[in-house]
mmCIF file of N, CA and C in Angstrom:
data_model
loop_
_atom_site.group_PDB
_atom_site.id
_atom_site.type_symbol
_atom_site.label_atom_id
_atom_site.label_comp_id
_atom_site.label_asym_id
_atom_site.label_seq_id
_atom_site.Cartn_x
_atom_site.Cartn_y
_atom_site.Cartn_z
ATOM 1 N N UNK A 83 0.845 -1.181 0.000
ATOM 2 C CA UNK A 83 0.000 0.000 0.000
ATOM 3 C C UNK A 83 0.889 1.242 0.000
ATOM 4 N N UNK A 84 0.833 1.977 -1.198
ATOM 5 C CA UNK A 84 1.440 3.365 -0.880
ATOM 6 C C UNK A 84 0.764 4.171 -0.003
ATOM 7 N N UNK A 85 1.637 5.342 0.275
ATOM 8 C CA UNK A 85 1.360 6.561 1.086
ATOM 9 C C UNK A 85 1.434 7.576 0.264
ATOM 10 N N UNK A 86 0.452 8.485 -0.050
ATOM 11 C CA UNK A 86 0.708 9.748 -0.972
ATOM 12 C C UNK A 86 1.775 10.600 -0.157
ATOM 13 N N UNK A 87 2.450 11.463 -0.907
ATOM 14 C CA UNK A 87 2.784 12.397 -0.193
ATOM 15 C C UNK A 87 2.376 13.557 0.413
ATOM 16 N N UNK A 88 1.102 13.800 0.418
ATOM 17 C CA UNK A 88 0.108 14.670 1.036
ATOM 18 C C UNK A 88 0.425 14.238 2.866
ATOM 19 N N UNK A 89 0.030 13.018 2.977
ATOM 20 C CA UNK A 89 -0.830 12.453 3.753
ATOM 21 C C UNK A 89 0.783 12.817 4.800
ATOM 22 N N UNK A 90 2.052 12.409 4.118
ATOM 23 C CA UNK A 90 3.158 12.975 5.226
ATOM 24 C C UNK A 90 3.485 14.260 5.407
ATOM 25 N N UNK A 91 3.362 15.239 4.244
ATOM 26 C CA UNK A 91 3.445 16.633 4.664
ATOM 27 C C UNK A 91 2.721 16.774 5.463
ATOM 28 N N UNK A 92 1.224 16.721 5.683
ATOM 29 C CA UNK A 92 0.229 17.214 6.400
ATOM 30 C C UNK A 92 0.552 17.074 7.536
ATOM 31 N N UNK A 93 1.195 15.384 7.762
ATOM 32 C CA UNK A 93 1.543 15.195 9.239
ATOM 33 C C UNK A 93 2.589 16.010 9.899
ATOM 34 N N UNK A 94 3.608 16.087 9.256
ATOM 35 C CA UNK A 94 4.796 17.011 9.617
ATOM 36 C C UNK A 94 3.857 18.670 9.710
ATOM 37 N N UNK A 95 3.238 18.510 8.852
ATOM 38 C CA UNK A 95 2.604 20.484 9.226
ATOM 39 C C UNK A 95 1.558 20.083 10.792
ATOM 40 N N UNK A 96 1.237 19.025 10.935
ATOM 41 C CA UNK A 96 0.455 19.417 12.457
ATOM 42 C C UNK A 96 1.514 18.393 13.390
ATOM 43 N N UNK A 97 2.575 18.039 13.145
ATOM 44 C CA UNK A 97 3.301 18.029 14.393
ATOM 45 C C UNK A 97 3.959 18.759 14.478
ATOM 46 N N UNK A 98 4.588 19.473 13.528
ATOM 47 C CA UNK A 98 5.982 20.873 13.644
ATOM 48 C C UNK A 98 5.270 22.082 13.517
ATOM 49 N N UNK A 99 4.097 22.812 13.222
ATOM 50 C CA UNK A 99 3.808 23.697 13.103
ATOM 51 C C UNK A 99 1.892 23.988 13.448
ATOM 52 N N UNK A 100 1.816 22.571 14.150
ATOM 53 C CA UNK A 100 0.048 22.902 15.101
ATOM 54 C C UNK A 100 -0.742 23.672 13.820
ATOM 55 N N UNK A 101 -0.733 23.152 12.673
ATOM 56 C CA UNK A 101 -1.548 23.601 11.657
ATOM 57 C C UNK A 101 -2.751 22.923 11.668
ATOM 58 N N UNK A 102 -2.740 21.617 12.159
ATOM 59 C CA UNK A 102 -3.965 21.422 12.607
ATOM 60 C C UNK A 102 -4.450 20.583 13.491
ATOM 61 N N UNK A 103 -5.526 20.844 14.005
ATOM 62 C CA UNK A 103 -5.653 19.562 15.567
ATOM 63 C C UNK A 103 -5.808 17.985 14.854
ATOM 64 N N UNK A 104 -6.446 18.082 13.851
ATOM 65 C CA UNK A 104 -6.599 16.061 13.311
ATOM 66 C C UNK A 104 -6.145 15.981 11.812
ATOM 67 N N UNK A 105 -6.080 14.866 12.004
ATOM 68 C CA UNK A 105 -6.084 14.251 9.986
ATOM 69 C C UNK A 105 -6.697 13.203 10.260
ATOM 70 N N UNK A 106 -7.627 13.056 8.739
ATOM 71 C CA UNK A 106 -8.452 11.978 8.811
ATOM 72 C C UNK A 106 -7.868 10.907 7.316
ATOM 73 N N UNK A 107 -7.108 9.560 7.457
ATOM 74 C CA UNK A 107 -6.845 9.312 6.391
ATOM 75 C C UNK A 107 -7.979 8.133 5.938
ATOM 76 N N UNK A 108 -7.686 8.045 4.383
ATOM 77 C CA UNK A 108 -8.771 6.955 3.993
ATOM 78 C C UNK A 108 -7.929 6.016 3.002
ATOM 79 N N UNK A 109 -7.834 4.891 2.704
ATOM 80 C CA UNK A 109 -7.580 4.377 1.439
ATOM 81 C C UNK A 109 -8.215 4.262 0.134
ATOM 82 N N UNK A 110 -7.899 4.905 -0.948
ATOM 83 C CA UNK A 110 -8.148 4.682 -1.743
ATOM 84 C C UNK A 110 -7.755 3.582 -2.764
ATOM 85 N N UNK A 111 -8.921 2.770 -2.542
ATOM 86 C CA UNK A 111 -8.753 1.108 -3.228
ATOM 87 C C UNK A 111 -8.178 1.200 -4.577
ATOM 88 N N UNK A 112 -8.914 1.609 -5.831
ATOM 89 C CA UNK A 112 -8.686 1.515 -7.030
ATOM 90 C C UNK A 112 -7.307 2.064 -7.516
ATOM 91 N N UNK A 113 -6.780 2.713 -6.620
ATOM 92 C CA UNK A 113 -4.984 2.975 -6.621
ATOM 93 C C UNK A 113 -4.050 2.504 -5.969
ATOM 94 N N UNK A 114 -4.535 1.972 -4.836
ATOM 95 C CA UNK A 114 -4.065 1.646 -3.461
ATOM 96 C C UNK A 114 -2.986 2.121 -3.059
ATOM 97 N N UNK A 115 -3.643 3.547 -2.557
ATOM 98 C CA UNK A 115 -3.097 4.618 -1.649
ATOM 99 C C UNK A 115 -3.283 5.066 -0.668
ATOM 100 N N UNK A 116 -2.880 5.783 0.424
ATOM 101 C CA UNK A 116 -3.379 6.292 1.706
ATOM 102 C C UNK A 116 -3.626 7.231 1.019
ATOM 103 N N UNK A 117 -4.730 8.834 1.574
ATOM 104 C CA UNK A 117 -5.302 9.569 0.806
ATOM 105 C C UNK A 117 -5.320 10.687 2.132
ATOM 106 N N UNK A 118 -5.559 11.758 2.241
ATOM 107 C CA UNK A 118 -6.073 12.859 2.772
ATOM 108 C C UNK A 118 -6.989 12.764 2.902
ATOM 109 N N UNK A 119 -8.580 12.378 3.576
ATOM 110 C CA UNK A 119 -9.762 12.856 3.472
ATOM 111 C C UNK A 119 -10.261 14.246 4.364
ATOM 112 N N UNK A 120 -9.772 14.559 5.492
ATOM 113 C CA UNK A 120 -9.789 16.101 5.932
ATOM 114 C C UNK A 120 -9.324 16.440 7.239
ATOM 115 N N UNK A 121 -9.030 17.505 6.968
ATOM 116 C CA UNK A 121 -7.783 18.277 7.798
ATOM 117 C C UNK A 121 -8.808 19.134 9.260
ATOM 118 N N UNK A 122 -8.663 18.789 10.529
ATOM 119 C CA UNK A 122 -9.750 19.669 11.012
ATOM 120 C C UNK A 122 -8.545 20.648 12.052
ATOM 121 N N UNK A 123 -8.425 21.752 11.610
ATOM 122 C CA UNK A 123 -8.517 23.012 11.763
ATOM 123 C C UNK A 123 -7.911 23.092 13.425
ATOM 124 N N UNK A 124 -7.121 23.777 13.639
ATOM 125 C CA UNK A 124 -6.410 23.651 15.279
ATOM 126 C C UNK A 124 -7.768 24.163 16.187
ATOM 127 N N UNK A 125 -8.590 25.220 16.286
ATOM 128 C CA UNK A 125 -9.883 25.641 16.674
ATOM 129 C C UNK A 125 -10.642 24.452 17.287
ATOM 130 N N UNK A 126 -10.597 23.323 16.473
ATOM 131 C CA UNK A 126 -11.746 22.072 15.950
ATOM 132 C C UNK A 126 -11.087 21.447 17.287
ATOM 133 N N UNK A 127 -12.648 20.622 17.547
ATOM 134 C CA UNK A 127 -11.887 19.436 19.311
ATOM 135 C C UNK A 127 -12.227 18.240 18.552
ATOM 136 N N UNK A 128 -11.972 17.302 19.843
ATOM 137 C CA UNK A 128 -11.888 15.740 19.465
ATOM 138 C C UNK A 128 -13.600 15.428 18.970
ATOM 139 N N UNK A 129 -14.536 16.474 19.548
ATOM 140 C CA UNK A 129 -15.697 15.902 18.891
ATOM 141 C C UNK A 129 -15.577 16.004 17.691
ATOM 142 N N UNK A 130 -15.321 16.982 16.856
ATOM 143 C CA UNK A 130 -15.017 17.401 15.542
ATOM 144 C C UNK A 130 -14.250 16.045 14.967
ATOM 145 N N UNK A 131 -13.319 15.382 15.521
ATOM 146 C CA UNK A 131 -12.385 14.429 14.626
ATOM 147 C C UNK A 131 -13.734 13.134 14.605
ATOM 148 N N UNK A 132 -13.998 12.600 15.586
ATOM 149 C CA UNK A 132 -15.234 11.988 15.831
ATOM 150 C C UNK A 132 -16.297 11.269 15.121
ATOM 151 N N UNK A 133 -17.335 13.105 14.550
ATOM 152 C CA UNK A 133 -18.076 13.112 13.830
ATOM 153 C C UNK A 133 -17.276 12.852 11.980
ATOM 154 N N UNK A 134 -16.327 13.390 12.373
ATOM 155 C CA UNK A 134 -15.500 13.018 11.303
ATOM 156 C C UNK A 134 -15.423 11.747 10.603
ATOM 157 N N UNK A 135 -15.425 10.669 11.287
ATOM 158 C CA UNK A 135 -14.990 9.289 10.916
ATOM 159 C C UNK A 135 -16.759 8.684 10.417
ATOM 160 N N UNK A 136 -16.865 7.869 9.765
ATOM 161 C CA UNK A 136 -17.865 7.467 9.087
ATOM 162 C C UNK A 136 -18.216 6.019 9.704
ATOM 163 N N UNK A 137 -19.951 5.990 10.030
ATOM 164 C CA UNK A 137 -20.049 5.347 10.956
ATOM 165 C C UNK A 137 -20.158 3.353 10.183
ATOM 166 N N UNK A 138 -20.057 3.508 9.192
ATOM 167 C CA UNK A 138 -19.886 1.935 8.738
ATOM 168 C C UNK A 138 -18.457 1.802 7.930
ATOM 169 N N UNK A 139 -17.448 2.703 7.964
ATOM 170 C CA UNK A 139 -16.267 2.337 7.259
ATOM 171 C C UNK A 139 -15.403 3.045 8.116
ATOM 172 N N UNK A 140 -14.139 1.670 7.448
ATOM 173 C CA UNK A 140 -12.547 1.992 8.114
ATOM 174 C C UNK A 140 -12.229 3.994 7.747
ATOM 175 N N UNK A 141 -11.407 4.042 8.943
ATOM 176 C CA UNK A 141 -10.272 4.823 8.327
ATOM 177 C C UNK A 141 -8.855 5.015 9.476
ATOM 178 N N UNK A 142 -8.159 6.207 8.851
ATOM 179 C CA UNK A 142 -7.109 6.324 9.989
ATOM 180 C C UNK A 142 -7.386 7.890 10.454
ATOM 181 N N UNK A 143 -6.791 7.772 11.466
ATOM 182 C CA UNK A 143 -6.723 9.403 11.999
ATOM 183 C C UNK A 143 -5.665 9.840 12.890
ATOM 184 N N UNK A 144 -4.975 10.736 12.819
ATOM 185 C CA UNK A 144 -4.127 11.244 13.855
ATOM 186 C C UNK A 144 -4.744 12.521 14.638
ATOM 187 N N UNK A 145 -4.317 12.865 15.724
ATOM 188 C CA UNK A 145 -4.976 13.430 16.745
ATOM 189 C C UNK A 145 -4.269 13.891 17.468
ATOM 190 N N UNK A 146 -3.570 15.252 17.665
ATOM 191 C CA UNK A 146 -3.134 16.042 18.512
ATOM 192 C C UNK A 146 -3.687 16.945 19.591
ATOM 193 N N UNK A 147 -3.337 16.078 20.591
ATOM 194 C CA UNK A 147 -4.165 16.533 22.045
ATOM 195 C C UNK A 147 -3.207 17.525 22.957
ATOM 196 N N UNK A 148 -3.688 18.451 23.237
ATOM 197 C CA UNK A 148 -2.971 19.395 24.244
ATOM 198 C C UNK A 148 -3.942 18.941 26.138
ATOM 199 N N UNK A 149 -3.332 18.768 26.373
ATOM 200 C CA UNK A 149 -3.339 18.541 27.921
ATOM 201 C C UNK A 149 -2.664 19.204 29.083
ATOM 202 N N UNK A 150 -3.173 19.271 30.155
ATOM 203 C CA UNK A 150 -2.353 19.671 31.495
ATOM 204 C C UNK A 150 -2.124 18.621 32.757
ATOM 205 N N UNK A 151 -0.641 17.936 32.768
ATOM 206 C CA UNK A 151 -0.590 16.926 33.707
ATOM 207 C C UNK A 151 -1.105 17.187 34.941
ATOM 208 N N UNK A 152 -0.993 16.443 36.048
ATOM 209 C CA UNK A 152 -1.329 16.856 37.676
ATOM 210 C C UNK A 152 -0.349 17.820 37.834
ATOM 211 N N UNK A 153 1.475 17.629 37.445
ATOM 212 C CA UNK A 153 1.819 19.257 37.870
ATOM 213 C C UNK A 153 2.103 20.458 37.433
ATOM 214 N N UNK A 154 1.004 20.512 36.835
ATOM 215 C CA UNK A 154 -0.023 21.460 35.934
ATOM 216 C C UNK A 154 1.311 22.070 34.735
ATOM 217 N N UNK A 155 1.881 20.833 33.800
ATOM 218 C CA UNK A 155 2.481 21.125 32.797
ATOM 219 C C UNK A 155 1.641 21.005 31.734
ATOM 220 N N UNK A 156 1.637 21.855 30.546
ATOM 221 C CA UNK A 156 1.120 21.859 29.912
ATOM 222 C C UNK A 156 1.789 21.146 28.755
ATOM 223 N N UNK A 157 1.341 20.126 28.050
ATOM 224 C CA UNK A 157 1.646 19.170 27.221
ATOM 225 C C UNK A 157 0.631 18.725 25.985
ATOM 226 N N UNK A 158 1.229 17.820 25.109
ATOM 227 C CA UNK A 158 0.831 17.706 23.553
ATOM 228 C C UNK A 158 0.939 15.987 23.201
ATOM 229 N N UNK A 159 0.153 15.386 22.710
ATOM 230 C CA UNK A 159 0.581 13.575 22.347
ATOM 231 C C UNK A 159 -0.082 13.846 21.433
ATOM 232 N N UNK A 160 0.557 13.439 20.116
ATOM 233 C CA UNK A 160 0.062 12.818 19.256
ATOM 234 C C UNK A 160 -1.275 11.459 19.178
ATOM 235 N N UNK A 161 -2.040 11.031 18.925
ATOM 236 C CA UNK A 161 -2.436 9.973 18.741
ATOM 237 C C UNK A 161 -2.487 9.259 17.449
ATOM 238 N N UNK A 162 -2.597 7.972 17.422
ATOM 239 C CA UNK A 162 -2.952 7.460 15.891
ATOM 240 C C UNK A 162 -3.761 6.402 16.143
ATOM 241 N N UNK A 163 -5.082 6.626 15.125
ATOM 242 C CA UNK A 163 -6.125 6.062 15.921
ATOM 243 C C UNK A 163 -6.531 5.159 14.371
ATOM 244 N N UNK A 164 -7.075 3.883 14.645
ATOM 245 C CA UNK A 164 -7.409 2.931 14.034
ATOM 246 C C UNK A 164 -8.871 2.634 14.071
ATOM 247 N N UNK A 165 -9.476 3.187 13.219
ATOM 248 C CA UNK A 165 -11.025 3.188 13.165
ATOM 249 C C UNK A 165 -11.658 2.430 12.041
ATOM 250 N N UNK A 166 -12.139 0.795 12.858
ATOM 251 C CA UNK A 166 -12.592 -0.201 12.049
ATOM 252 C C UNK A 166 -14.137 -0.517 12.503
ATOM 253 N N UNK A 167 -14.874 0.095 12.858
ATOM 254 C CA UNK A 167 -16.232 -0.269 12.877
ATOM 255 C C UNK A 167 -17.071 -1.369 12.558
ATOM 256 N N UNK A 168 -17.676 -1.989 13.125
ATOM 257 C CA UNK A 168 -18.039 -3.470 13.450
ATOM 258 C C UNK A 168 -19.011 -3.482 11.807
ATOM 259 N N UNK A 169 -20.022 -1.947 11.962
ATOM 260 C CA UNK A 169 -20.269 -2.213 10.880
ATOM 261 C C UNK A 169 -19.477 -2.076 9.220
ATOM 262 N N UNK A 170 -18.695 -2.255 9.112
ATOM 263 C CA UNK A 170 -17.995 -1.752 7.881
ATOM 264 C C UNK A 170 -17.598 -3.541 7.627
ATOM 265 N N UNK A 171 -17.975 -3.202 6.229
ATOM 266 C CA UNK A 171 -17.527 -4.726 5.169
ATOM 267 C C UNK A 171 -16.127 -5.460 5.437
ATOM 268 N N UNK A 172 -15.965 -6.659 5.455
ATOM 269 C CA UNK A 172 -14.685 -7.658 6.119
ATOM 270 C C UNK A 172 -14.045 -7.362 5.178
ATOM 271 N N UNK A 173 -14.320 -7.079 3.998
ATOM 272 C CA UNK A 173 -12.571 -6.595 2.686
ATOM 273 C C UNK A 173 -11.797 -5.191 3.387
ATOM 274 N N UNK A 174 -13.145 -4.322 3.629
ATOM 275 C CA UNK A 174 -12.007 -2.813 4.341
ATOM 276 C C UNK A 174 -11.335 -3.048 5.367
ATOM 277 N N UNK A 175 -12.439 -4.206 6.375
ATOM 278 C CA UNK A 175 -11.232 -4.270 7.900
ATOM 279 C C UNK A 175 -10.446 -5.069 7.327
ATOM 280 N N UNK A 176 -10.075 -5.490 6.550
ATOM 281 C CA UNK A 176 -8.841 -6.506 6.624
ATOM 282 C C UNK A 176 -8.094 -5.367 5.701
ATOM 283 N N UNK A 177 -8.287 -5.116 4.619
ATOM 284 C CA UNK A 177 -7.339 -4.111 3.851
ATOM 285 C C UNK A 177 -6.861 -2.924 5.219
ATOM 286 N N UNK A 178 -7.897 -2.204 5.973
ATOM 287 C CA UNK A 178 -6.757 -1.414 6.621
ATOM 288 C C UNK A 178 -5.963 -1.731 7.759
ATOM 289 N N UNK A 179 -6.173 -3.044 8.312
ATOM 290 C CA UNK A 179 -5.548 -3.804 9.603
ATOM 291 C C UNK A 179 -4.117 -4.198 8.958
ATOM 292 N N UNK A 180 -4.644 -4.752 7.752
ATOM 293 C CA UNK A 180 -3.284 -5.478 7.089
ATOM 294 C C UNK A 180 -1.993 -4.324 6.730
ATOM 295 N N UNK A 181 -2.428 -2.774 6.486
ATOM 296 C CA UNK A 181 -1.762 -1.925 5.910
ATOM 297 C C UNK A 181 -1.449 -0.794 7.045
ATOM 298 N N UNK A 182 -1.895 -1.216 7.979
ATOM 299 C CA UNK A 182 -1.647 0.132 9.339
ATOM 300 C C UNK A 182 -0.187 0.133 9.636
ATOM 301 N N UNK A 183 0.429 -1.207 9.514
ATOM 302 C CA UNK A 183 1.755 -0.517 10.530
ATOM 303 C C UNK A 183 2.924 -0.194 9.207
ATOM 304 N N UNK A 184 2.844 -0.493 8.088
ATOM 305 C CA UNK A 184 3.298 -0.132 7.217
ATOM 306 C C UNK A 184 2.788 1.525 7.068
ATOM 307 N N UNK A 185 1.831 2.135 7.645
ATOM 308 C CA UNK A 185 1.217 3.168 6.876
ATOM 309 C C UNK A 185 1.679 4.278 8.528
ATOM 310 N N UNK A 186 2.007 3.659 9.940
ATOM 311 C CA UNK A 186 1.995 4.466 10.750
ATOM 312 C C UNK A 186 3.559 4.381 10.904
ATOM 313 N N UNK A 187 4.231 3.646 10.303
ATOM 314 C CA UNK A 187 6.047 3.965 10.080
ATOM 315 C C UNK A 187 6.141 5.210 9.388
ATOM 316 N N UNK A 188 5.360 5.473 8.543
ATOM 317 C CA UNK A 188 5.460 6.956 8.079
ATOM 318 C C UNK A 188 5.175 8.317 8.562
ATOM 319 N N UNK A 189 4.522 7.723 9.641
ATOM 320 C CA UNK A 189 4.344 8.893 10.594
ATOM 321 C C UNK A 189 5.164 8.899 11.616
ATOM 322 N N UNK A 190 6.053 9.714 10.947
ATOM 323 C CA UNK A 190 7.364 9.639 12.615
ATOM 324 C C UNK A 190 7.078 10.533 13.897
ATOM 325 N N UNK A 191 6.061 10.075 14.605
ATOM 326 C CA UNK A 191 6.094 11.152 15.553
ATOM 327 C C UNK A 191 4.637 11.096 16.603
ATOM 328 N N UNK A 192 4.313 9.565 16.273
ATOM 329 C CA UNK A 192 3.294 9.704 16.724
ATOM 330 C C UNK A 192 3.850 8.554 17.819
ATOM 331 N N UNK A 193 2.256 9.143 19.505
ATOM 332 C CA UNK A 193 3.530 8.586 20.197
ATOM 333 C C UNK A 193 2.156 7.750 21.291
ATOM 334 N N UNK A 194 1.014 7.602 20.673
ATOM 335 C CA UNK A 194 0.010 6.717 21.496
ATOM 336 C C UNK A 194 -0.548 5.966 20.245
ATOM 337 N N UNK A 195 -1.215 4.615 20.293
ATOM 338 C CA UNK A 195 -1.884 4.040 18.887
ATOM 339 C C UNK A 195 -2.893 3.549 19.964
ATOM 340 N N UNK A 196 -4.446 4.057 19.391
ATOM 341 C CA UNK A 196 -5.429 3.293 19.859
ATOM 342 C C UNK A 196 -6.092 2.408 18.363
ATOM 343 N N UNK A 197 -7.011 1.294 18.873
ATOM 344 C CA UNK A 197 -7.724 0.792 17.693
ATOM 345 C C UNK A 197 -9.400 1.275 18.115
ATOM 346 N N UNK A 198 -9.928 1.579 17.356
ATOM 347 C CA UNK A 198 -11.554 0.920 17.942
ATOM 348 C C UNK A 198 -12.097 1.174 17.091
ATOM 349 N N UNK A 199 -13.425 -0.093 17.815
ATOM 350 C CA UNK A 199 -14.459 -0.476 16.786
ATOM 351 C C UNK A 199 -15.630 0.069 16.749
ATOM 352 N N UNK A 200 -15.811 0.969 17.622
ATOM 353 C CA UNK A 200 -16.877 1.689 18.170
ATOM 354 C C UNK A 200 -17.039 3.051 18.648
ATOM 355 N N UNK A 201 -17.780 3.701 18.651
ATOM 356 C CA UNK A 201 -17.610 4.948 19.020
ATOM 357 C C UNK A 201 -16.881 5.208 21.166
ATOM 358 N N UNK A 202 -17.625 4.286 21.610
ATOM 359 C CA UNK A 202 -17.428 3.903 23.376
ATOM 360 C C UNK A 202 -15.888 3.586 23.236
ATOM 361 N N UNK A 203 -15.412 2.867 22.264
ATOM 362 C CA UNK A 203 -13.869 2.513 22.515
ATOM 363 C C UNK A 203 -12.786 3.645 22.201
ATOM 364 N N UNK A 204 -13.281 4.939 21.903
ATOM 365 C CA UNK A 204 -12.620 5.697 21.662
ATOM 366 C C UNK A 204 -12.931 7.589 22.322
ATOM 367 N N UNK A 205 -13.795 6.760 23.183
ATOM 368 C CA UNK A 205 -14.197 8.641 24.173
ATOM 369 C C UNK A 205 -13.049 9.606 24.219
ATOM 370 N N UNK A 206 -13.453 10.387 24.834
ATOM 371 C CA UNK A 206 -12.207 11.707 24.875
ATOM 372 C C UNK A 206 -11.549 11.157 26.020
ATOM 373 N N UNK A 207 -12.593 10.604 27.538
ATOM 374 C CA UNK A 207 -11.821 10.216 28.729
ATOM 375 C C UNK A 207 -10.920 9.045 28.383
ATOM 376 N N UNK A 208 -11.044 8.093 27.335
ATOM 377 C CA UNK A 208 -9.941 6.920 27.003
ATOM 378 C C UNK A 208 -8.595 7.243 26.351
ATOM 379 N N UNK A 209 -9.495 8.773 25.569
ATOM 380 C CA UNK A 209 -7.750 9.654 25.268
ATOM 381 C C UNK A 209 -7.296 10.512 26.255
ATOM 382 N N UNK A 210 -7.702 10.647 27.180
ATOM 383 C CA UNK A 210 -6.873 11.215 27.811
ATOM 384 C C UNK A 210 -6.336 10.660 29.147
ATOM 385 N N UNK A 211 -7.055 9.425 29.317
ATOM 386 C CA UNK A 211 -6.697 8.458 30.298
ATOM 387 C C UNK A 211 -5.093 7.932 29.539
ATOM 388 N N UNK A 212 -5.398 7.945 28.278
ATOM 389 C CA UNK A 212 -3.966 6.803 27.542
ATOM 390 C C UNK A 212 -2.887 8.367 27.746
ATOM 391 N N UNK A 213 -3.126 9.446 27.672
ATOM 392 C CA UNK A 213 -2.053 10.868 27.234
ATOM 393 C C UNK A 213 -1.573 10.572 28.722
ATOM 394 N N UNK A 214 -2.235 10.870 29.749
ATOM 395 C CA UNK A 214 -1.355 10.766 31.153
ATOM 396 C C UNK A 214 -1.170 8.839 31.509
#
């Protein structure tokens, strides 16, 4: 599976320069590529990445969370999140399970990986339970 080169600039512009709080990636089958599907905006929160993801198909997403530990440092984790939905067809979950860790070596910089299949497996309190 290739990786466009979109899909790594983008990442390098929201880890080196907070251009934006998420990326939402998708594969595009008939080329078989990782793809850009949308960029949400540093403003935009985790509900925004969320509603983002489509509720019967795979995709990928990265997720830059700003946080404040208990001694009240203010801090940043990347996430890379694996969104396979129970309802989505057995060719996509297997095409993007089979192509994730080939596809998150290209993202140098990401520094939590969740999977889920559901909207409950991926709350804001499970991201920020995994950031601290």
């Amino acid at each position: 599976m290739a990786v466009s080169d979109e899909c790594k600039l983008k990442f390098l512009e929201l880890k080196a320069k907070r251009s934006f709080r998420f990326i939402v990636f998708r594969i595009e089958e008939k080329i078989q590529q990782v793809m850009v599907e949308k960029l949400g905006q540093p403003e935009q929160s985790y509900d925004d990445l969320t509603a983002s993801l489509p509720p019967d198909d795979c995709r990928y997403a990265v997720f830059d969370l700003d946080f404040i530990t208990e001694e009240k440092c203010q801090k940043s984790k990347i996430f890379f999140i694996s969104w396979s939905p129970d309802t989505s067809r057995v060719r996509n979950k297997m095409l993007y399970a089979s192509s994730k860790h080939r596809f998150k070596r290209e993202l140098d910089g990401v520094q939590v990986e969740l999977q889920a299949t559901d909207p409950s497996e991926m709350s804001f309190d499970i991201i920020k339970g995994r950031a601290l």
